[in-house]
mmCIF file of C-alpha atoms in Angstrom:
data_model
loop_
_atom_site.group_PDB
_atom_site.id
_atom_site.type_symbol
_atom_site.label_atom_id
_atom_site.label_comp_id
_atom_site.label_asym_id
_atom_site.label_seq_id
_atom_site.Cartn_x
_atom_site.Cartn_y
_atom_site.Cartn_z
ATOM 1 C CA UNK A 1 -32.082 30.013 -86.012
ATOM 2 C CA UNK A 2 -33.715 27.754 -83.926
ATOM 3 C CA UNK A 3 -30.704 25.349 -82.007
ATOM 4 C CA UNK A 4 -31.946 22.293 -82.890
ATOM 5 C CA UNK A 5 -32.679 22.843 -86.456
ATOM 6 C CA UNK A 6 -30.422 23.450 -89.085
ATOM 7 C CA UNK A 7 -30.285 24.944 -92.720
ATOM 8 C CA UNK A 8 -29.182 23.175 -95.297
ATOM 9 C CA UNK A 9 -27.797 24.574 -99.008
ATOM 10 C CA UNK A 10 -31.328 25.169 -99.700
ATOM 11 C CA UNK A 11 -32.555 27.084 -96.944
ATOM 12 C CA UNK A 12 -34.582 24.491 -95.929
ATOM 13 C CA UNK A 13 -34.837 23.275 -92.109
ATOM 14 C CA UNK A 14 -33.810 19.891 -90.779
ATOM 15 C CA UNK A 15 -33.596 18.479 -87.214
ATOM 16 C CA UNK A 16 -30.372 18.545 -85.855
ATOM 17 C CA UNK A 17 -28.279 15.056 -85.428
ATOM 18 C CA UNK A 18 -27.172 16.000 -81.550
ATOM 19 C CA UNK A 19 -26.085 19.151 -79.530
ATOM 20 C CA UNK A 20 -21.864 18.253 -80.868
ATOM 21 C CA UNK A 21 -22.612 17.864 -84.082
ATOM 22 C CA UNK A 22 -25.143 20.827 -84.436
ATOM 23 C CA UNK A 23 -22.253 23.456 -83.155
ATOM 24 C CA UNK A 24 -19.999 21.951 -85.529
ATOM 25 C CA UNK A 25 -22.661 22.209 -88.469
ATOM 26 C CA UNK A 26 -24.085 25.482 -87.606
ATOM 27 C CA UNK A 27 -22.775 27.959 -89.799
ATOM 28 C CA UNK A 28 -23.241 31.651 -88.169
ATOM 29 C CA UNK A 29 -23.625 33.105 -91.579
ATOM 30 C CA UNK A 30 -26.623 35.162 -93.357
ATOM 31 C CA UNK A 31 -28.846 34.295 -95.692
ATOM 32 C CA UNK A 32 -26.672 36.018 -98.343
ATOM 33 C CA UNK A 33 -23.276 34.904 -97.196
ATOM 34 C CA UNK A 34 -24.981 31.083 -97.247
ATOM 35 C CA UNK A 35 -26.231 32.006 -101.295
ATOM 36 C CA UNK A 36 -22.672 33.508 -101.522
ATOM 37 C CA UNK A 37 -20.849 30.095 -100.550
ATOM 38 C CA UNK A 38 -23.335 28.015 -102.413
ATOM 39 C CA UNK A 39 -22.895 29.234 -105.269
ATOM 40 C CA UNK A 40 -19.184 29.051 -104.984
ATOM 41 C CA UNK A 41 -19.580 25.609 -104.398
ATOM 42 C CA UNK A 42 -21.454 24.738 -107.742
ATOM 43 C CA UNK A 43 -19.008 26.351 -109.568
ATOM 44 C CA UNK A 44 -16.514 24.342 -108.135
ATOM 45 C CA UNK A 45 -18.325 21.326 -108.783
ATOM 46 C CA UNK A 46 -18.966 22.709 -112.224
ATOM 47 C CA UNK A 47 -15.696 22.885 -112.833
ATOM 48 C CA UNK A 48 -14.841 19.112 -112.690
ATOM 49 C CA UNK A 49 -17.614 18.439 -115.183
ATOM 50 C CA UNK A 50 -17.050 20.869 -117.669
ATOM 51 C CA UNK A 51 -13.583 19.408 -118.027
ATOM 52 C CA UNK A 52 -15.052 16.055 -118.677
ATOM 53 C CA UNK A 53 -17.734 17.428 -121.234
ATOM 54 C CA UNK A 54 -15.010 19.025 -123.226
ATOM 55 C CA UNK A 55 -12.846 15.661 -123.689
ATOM 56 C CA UNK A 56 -15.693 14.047 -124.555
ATOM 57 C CA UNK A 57 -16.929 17.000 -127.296
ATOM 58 C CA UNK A 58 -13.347 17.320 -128.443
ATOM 59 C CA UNK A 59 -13.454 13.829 -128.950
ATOM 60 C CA UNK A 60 -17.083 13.878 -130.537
ATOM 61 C CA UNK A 61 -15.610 16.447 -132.780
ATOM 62 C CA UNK A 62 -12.208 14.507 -133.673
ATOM 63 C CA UNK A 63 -14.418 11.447 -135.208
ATOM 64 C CA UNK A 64 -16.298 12.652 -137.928
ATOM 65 C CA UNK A 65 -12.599 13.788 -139.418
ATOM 66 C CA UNK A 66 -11.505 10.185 -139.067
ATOM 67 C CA UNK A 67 -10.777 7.106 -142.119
ATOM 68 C CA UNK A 68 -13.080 5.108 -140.540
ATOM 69 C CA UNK A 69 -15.958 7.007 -140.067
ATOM 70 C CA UNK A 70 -16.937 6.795 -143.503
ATOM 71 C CA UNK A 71 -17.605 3.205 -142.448
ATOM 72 C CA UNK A 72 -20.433 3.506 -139.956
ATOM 73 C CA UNK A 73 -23.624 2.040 -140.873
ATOM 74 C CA UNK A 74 -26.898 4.733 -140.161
ATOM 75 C CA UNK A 75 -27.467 3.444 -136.553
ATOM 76 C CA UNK A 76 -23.851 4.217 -135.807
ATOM 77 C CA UNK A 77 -23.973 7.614 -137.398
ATOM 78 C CA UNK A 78 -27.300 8.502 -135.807
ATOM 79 C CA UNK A 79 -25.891 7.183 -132.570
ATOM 80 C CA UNK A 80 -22.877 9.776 -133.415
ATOM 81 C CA UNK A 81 -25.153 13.230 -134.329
ATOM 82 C CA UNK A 82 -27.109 12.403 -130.869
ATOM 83 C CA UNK A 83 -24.398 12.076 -128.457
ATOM 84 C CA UNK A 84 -22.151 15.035 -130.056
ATOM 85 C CA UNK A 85 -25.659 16.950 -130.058
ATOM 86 C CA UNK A 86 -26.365 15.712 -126.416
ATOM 87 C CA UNK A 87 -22.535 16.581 -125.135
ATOM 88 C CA UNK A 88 -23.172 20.238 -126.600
ATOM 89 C CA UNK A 89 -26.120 20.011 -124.795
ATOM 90 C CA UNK A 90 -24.683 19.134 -121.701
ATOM 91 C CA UNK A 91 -21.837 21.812 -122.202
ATOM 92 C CA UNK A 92 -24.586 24.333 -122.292
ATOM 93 C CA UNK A 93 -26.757 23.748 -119.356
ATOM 94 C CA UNK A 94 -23.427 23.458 -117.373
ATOM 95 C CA UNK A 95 -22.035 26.544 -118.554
ATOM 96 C CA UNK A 96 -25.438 28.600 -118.283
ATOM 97 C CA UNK A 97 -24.860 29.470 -114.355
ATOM 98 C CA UNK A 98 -22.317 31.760 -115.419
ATOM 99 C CA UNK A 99 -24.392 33.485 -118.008
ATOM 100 C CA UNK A 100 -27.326 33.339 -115.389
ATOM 101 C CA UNK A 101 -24.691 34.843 -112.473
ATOM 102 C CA UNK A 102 -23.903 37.524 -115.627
ATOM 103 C CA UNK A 103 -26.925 38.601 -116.880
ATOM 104 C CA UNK A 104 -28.075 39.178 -113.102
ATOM 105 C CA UNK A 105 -25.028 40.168 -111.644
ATOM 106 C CA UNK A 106 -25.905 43.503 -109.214
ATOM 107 C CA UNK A 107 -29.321 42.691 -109.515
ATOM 108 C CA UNK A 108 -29.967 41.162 -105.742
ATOM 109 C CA UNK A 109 -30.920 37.763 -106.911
ATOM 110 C CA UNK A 110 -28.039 35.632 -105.703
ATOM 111 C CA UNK A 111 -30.701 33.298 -104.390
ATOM 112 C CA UNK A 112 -32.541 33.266 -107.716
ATOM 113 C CA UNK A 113 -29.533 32.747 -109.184
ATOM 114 C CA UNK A 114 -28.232 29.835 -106.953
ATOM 115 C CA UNK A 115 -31.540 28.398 -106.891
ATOM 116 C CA UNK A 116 -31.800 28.233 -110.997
ATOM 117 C CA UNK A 117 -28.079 27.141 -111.353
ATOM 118 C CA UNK A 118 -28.757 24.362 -109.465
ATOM 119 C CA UNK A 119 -31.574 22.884 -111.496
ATOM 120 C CA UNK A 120 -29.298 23.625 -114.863
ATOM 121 C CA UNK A 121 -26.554 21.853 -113.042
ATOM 122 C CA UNK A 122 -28.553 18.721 -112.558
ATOM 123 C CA UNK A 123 -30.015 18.840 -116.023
ATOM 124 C CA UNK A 124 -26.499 19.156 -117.674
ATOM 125 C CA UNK A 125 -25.804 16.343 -115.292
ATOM 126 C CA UNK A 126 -28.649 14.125 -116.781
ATOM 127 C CA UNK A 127 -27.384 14.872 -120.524
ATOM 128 C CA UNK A 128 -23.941 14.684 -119.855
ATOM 129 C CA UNK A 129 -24.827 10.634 -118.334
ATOM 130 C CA UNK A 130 -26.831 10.107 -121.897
ATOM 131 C CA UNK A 131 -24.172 11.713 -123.410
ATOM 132 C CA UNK A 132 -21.621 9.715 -122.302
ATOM 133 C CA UNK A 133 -23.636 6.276 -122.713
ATOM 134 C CA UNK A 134 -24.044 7.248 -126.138
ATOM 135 C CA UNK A 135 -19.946 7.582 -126.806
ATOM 136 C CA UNK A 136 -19.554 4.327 -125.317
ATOM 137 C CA UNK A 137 -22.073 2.843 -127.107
ATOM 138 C CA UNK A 138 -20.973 4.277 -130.232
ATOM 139 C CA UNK A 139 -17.405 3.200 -129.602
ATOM 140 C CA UNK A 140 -17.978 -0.549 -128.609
ATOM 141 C CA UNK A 141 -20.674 -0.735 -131.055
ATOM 142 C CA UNK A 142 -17.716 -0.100 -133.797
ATOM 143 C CA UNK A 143 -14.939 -1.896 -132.251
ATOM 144 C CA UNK A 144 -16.910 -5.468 -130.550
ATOM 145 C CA UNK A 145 -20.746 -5.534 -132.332
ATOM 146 C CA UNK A 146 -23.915 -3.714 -131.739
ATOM 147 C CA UNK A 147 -24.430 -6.053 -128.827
ATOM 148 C CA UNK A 148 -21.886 -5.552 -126.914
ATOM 149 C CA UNK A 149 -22.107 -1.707 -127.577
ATOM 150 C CA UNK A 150 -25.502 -1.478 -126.494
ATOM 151 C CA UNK A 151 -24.830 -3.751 -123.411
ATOM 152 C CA UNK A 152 -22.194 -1.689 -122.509
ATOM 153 C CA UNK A 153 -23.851 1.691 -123.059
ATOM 154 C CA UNK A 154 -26.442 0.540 -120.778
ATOM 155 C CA UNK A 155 -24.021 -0.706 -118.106
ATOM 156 C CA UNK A 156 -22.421 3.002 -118.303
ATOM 157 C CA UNK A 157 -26.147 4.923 -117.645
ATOM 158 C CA UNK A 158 -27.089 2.361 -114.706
ATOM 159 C CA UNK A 159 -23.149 2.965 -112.914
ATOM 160 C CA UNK A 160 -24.153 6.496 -113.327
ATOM 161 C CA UNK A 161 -27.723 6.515 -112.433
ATOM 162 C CA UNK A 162 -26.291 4.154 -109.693
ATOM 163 C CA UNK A 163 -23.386 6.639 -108.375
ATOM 164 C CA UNK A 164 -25.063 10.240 -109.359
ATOM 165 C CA UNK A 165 -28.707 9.777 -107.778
ATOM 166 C CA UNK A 166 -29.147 6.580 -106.438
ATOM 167 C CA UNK A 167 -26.337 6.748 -103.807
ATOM 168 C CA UNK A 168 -27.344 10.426 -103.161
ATOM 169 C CA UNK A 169 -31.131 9.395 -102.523
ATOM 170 C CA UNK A 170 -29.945 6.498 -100.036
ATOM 171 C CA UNK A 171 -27.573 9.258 -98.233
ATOM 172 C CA UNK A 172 -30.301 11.574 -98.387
ATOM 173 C CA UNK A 173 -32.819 8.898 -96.908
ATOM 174 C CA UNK A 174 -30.189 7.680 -94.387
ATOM 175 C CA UNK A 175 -29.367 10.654 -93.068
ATOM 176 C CA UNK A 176 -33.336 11.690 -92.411
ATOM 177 C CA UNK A 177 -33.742 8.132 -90.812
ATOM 178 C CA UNK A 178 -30.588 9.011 -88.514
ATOM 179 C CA UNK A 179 -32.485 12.663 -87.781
ATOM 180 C CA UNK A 180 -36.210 11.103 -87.265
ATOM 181 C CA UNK A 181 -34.764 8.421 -84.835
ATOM 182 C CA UNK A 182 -32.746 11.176 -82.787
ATOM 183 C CA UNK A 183 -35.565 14.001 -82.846
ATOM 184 C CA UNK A 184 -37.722 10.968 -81.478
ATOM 185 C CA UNK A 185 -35.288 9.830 -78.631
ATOM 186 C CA UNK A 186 -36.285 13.787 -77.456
ATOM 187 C CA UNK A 187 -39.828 13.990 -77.259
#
């Protein structure tokens, strides 16, 4: 590997911040060992959402069984069927590395594997923020109006558009400024 580049999770190349921090990032692993440890590193981050999708199923699941729920109005039970549909949905995608990581396991295609984990990660991610928008909706909906539920499901999807990819973009961005500005200071 070149010294003043570095790999990230993806493979893919990007200038290195300075000579300190590039021995300290510089991992002197292979290509394999780096598909190993990412991989073990989405699980792990599966792991704290799964828990969190199967409150909010359980939950889902708890309602329909409830006095009340005989009381919602059609908007309220449509509301219902889409977000217990949408948190199955999300319980799916995040579970599917591990059928992915079984159904190729011994094949050679830990990168394949990593590579289409990742992208059912992030989708699972996407449902499980419409998922959750839709319980809160749901739930305010019943207990303060329609108003307030829908105001309040929409202030839950823009805190977690806000927190899961706009504050990642802005690192993301921030970080290639930083790079860009110290590759320059070298030519």
């Amino acid at each position: 590997m070149d010294r003043d580049r570095n790999e990230d999770e993806h493979g893919t190349t990007a200038p290195a911040a300075d000579a300190a921090s590039d021995a300290a990032y510089v991992r002197h692993e292979t290509a394999l060992e780096r598909d190993d440890r990412n991989f073990v590193e989405l699980l792990q981050e599966l792991r704290v959402t799964q828990t969190g999708v199967q409150i909010l199923f359980a939950f889902l699941l708890t309602l329909a069984f409830t006095q009340r729920f005989t009381e919602l109005d059609s908007l309220q039970r449509g509301t219902y069927v889409t977000t217990l549909l949408l948190s199955v949905a999300a319980a799916v995608l995040l579970t599917a590395p591990a059928a992915v990581h079984r159904g190729l396991f011994r094949r050679h295609a830990k990168r394949r594997i990593v590579d289409v984990s990742s992208r059912l990660a992030a989708a699972g991610l996407g449902v499980l923020a419409l998922a959750l928008s839709g319980a809160v909706l749901l739930v305010v909906d019943v207990v303060l109006g329609r108003p307030a539920g829908v105001a309040a499901g929409a202030a839950v999807l823009a805190f977690i558009a806000a927190l899961w990819a706009v504050l990642p973009w802005g690192l993301s961005r921030s970080l290639a400024a930083r790079a860009a500005r110290q590759d320059g200071g070298r030519g």
